[in-house]
PDB file of C-alpha atoms in Angstrom:
ATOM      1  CA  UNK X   1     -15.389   6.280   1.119  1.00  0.00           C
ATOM      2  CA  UNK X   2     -15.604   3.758   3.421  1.00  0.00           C
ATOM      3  CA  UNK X   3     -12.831   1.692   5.243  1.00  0.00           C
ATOM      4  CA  UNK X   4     -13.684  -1.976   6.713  1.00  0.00           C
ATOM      5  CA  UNK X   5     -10.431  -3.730   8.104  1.00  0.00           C
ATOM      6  CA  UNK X   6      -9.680  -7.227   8.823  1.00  0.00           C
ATOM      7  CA  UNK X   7      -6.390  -9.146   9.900  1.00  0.00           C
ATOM      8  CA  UNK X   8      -6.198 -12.145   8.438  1.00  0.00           C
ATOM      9  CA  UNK X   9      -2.888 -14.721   9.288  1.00  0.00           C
ATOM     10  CA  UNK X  10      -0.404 -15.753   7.212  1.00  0.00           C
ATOM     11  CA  UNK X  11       3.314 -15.551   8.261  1.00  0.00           C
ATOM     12  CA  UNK X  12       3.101 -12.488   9.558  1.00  0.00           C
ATOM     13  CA  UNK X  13       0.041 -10.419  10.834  1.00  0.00           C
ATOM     14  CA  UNK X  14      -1.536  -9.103   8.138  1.00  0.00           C
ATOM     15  CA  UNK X  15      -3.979  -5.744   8.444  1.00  0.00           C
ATOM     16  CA  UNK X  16      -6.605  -5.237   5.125  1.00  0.00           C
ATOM     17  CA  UNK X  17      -7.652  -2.273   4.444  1.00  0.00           C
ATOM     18  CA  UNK X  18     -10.808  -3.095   2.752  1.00  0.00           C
ATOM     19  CA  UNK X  19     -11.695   0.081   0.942  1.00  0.00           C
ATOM     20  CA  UNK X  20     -15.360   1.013  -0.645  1.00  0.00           C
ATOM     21  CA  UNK X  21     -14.815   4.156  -2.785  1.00  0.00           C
ATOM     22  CA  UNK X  22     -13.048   6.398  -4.088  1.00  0.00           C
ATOM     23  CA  UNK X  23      -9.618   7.951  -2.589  1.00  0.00           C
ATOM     24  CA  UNK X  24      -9.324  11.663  -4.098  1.00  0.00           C
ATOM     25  CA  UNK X  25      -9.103  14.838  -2.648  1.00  0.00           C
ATOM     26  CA  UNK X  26     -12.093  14.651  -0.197  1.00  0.00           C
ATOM     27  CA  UNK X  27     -11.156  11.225   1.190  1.00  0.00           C
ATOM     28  CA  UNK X  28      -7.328  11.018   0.931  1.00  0.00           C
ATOM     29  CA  UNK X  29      -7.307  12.580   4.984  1.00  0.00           C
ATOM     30  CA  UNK X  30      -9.137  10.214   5.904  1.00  0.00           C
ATOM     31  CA  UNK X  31      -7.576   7.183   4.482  1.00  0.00           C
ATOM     32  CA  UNK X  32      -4.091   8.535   5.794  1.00  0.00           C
ATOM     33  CA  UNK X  33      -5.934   8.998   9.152  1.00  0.00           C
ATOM     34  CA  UNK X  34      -6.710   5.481   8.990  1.00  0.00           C
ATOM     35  CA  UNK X  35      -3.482   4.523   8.190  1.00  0.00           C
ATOM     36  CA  UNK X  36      -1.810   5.979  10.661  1.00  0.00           C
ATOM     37  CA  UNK X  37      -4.339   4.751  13.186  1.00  0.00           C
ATOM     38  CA  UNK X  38      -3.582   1.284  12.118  1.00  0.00           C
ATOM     39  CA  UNK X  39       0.367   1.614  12.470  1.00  0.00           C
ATOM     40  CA  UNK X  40       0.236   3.401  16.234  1.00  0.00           C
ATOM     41  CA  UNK X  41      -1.776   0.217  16.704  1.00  0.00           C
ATOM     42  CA  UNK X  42       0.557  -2.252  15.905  1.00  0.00           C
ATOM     43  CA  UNK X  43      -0.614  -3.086  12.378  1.00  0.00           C
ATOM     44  CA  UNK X  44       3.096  -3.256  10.724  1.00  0.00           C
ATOM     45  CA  UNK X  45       1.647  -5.525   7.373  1.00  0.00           C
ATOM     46  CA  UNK X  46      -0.779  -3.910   5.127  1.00  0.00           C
ATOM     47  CA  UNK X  47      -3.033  -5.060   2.154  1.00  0.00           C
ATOM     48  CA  UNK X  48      -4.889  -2.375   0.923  1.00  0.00           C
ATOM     49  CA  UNK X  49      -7.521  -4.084  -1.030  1.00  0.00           C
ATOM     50  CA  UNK X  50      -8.928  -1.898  -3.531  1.00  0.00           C
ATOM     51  CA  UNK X  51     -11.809  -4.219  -5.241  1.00  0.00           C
ATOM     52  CA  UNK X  52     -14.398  -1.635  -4.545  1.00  0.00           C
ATOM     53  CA  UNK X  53     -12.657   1.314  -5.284  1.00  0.00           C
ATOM     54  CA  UNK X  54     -12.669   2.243  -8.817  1.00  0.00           C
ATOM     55  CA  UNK X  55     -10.929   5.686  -8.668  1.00  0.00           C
ATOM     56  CA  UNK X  56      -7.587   7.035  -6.918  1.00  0.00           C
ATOM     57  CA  UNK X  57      -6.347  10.555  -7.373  1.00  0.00           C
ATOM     58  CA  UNK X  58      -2.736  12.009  -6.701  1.00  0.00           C
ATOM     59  CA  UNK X  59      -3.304  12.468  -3.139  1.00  0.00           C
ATOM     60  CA  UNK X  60      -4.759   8.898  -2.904  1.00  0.00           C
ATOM     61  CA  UNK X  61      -1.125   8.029  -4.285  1.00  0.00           C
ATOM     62  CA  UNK X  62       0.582  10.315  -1.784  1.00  0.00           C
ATOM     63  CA  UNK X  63      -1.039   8.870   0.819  1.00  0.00           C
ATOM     64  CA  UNK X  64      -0.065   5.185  -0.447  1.00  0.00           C
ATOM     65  CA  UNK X  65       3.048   6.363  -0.796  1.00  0.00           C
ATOM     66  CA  UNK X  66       3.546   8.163   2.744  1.00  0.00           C
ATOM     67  CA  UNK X  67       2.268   4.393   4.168  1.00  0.00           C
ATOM     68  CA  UNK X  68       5.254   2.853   2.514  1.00  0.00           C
ATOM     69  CA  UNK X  69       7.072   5.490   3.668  1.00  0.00           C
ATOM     70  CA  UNK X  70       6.028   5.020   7.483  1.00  0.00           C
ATOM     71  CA  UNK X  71       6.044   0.986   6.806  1.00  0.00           C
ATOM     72  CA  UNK X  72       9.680   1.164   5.790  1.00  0.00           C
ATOM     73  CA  UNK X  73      11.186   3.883   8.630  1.00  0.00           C
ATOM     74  CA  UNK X  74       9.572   1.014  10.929  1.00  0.00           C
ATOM     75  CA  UNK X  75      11.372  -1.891   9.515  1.00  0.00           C
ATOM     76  CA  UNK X  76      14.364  -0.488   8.530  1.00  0.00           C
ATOM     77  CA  UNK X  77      15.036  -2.918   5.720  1.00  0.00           C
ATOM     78  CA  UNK X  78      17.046  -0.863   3.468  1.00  0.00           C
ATOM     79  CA  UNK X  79      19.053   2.124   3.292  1.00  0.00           C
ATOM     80  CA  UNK X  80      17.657   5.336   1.271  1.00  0.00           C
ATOM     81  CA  UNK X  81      20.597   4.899  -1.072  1.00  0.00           C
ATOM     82  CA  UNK X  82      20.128   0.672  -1.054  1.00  0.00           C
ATOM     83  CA  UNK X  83      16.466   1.803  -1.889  1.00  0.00           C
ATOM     84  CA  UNK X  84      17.005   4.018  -4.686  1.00  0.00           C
ATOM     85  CA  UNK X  85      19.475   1.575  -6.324  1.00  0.00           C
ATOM     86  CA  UNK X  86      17.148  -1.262  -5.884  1.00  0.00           C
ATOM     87  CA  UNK X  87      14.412   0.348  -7.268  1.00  0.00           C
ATOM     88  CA  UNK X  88      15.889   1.686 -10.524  1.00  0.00           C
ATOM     89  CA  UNK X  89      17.089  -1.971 -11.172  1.00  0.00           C
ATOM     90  CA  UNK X  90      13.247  -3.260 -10.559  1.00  0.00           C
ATOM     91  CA  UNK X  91      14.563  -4.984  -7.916  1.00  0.00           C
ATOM     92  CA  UNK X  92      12.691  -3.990  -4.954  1.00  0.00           C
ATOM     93  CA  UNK X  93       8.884  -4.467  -3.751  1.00  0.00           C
ATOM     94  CA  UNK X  94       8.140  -3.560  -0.436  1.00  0.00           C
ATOM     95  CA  UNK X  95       7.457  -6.443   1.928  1.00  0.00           C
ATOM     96  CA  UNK X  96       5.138  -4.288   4.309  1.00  0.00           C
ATOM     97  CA  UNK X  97       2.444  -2.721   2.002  1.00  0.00           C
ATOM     98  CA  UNK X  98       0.863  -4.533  -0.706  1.00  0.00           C
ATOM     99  CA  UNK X  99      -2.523  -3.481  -3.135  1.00  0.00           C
ATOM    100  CA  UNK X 100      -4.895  -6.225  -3.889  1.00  0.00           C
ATOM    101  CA  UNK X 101      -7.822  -5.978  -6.601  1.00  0.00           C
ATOM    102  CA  UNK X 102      -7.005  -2.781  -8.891  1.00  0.00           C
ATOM    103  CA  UNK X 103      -8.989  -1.675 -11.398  1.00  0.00           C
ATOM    104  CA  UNK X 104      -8.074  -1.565 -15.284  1.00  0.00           C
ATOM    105  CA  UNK X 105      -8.238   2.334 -14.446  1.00  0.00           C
ATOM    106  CA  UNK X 106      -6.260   2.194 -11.252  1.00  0.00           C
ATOM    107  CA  UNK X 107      -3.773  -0.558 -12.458  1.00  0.00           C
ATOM    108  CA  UNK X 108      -3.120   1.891 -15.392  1.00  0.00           C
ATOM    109  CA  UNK X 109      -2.568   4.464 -12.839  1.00  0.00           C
ATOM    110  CA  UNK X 110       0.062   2.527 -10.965  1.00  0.00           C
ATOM    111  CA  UNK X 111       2.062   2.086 -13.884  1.00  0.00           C
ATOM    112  CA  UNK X 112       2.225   5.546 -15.552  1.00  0.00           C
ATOM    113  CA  UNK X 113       2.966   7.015 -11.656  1.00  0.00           C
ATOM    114  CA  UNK X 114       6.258   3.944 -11.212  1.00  0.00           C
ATOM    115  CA  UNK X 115       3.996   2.558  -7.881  1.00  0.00           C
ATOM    116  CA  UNK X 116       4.157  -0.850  -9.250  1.00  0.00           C
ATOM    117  CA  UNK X 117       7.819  -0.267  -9.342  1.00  0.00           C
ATOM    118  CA  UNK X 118       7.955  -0.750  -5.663  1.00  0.00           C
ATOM    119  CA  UNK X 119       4.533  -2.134  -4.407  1.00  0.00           C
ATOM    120  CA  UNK X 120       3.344  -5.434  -5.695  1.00  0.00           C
ATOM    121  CA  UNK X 121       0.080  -5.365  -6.777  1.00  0.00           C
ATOM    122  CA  UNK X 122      -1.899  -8.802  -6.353  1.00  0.00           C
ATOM    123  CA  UNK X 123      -5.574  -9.675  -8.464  1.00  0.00           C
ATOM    124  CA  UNK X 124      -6.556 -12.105  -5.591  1.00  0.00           C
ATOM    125  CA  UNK X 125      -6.782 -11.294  -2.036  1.00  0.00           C
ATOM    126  CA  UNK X 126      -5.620 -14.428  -1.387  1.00  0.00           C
ATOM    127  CA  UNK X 127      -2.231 -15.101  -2.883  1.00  0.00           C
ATOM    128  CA  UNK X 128      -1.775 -11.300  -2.029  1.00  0.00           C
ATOM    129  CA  UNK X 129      -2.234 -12.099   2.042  1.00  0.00           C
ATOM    130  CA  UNK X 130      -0.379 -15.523   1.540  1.00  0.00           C
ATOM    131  CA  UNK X 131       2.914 -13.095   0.139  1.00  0.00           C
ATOM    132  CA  UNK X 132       3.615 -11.629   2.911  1.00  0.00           C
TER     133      UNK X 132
END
């Protein structure tokens, strides 16, 4: 797996993670690493644009997840009981991470494991920079 990122500008600042393989169990450590490398650095809007990855396991979704996670402890938008309310009505996507460019496989993925739920998921890079 490989990791090329970019900021592109649209109201905010926003950091893409453009990645080029897989995220499973040999790469999820280093896509975390990344991650959190990105954050410490300032990066506080991500796009994870996954047009050249065609696979994600679990701990590609933990890692996703722990992102969010991080994202959200640094904005402070919502409560953890706001969040879980908002999320069982579908009412909440996170304003701080984002996924661009899923595959059929990946997009199927997203929905079985509730990600979608909570993460908007964009099929042009464009329109998914220009929501932040």
């Amino acid at each position: 797996m490989e990791i090329k990122v970019v900021t592109e500008n649209a109201r905010v600042p926003v950091t893409v993670m453009n990645i080029h393989g897989d995220i499973d169990s040999i790469t999820y450590q280093a896509f975390q690493a990344k991650a959190d490398e990105l954050i410490s650095d300032g990066a506080r809007y991500i796009l994870v644009n996954m047009a050249e990855a065609p696979y994600i396991s679990s701990a590609g979704l933990r890692s996703l997840h722990n992102i969010f996670n991080k994202l959200r402890s640094l904005h402070k938008d919502v409560n953890d009981d706001e969040l879980r309310k908002k999320m069982s009505a579908g009412n909440y996507k996170s304003p701080y991470i984002k996924i661009a460019n899923l595959s059929s496989h990946i997009k199927e993925v997203f929905e079985l494991s509730g990600f979608e739920t909570y993460m908007e998921v964009h099929d042009d890079i464009g329109q998914a920079v220009a929501s932040f």
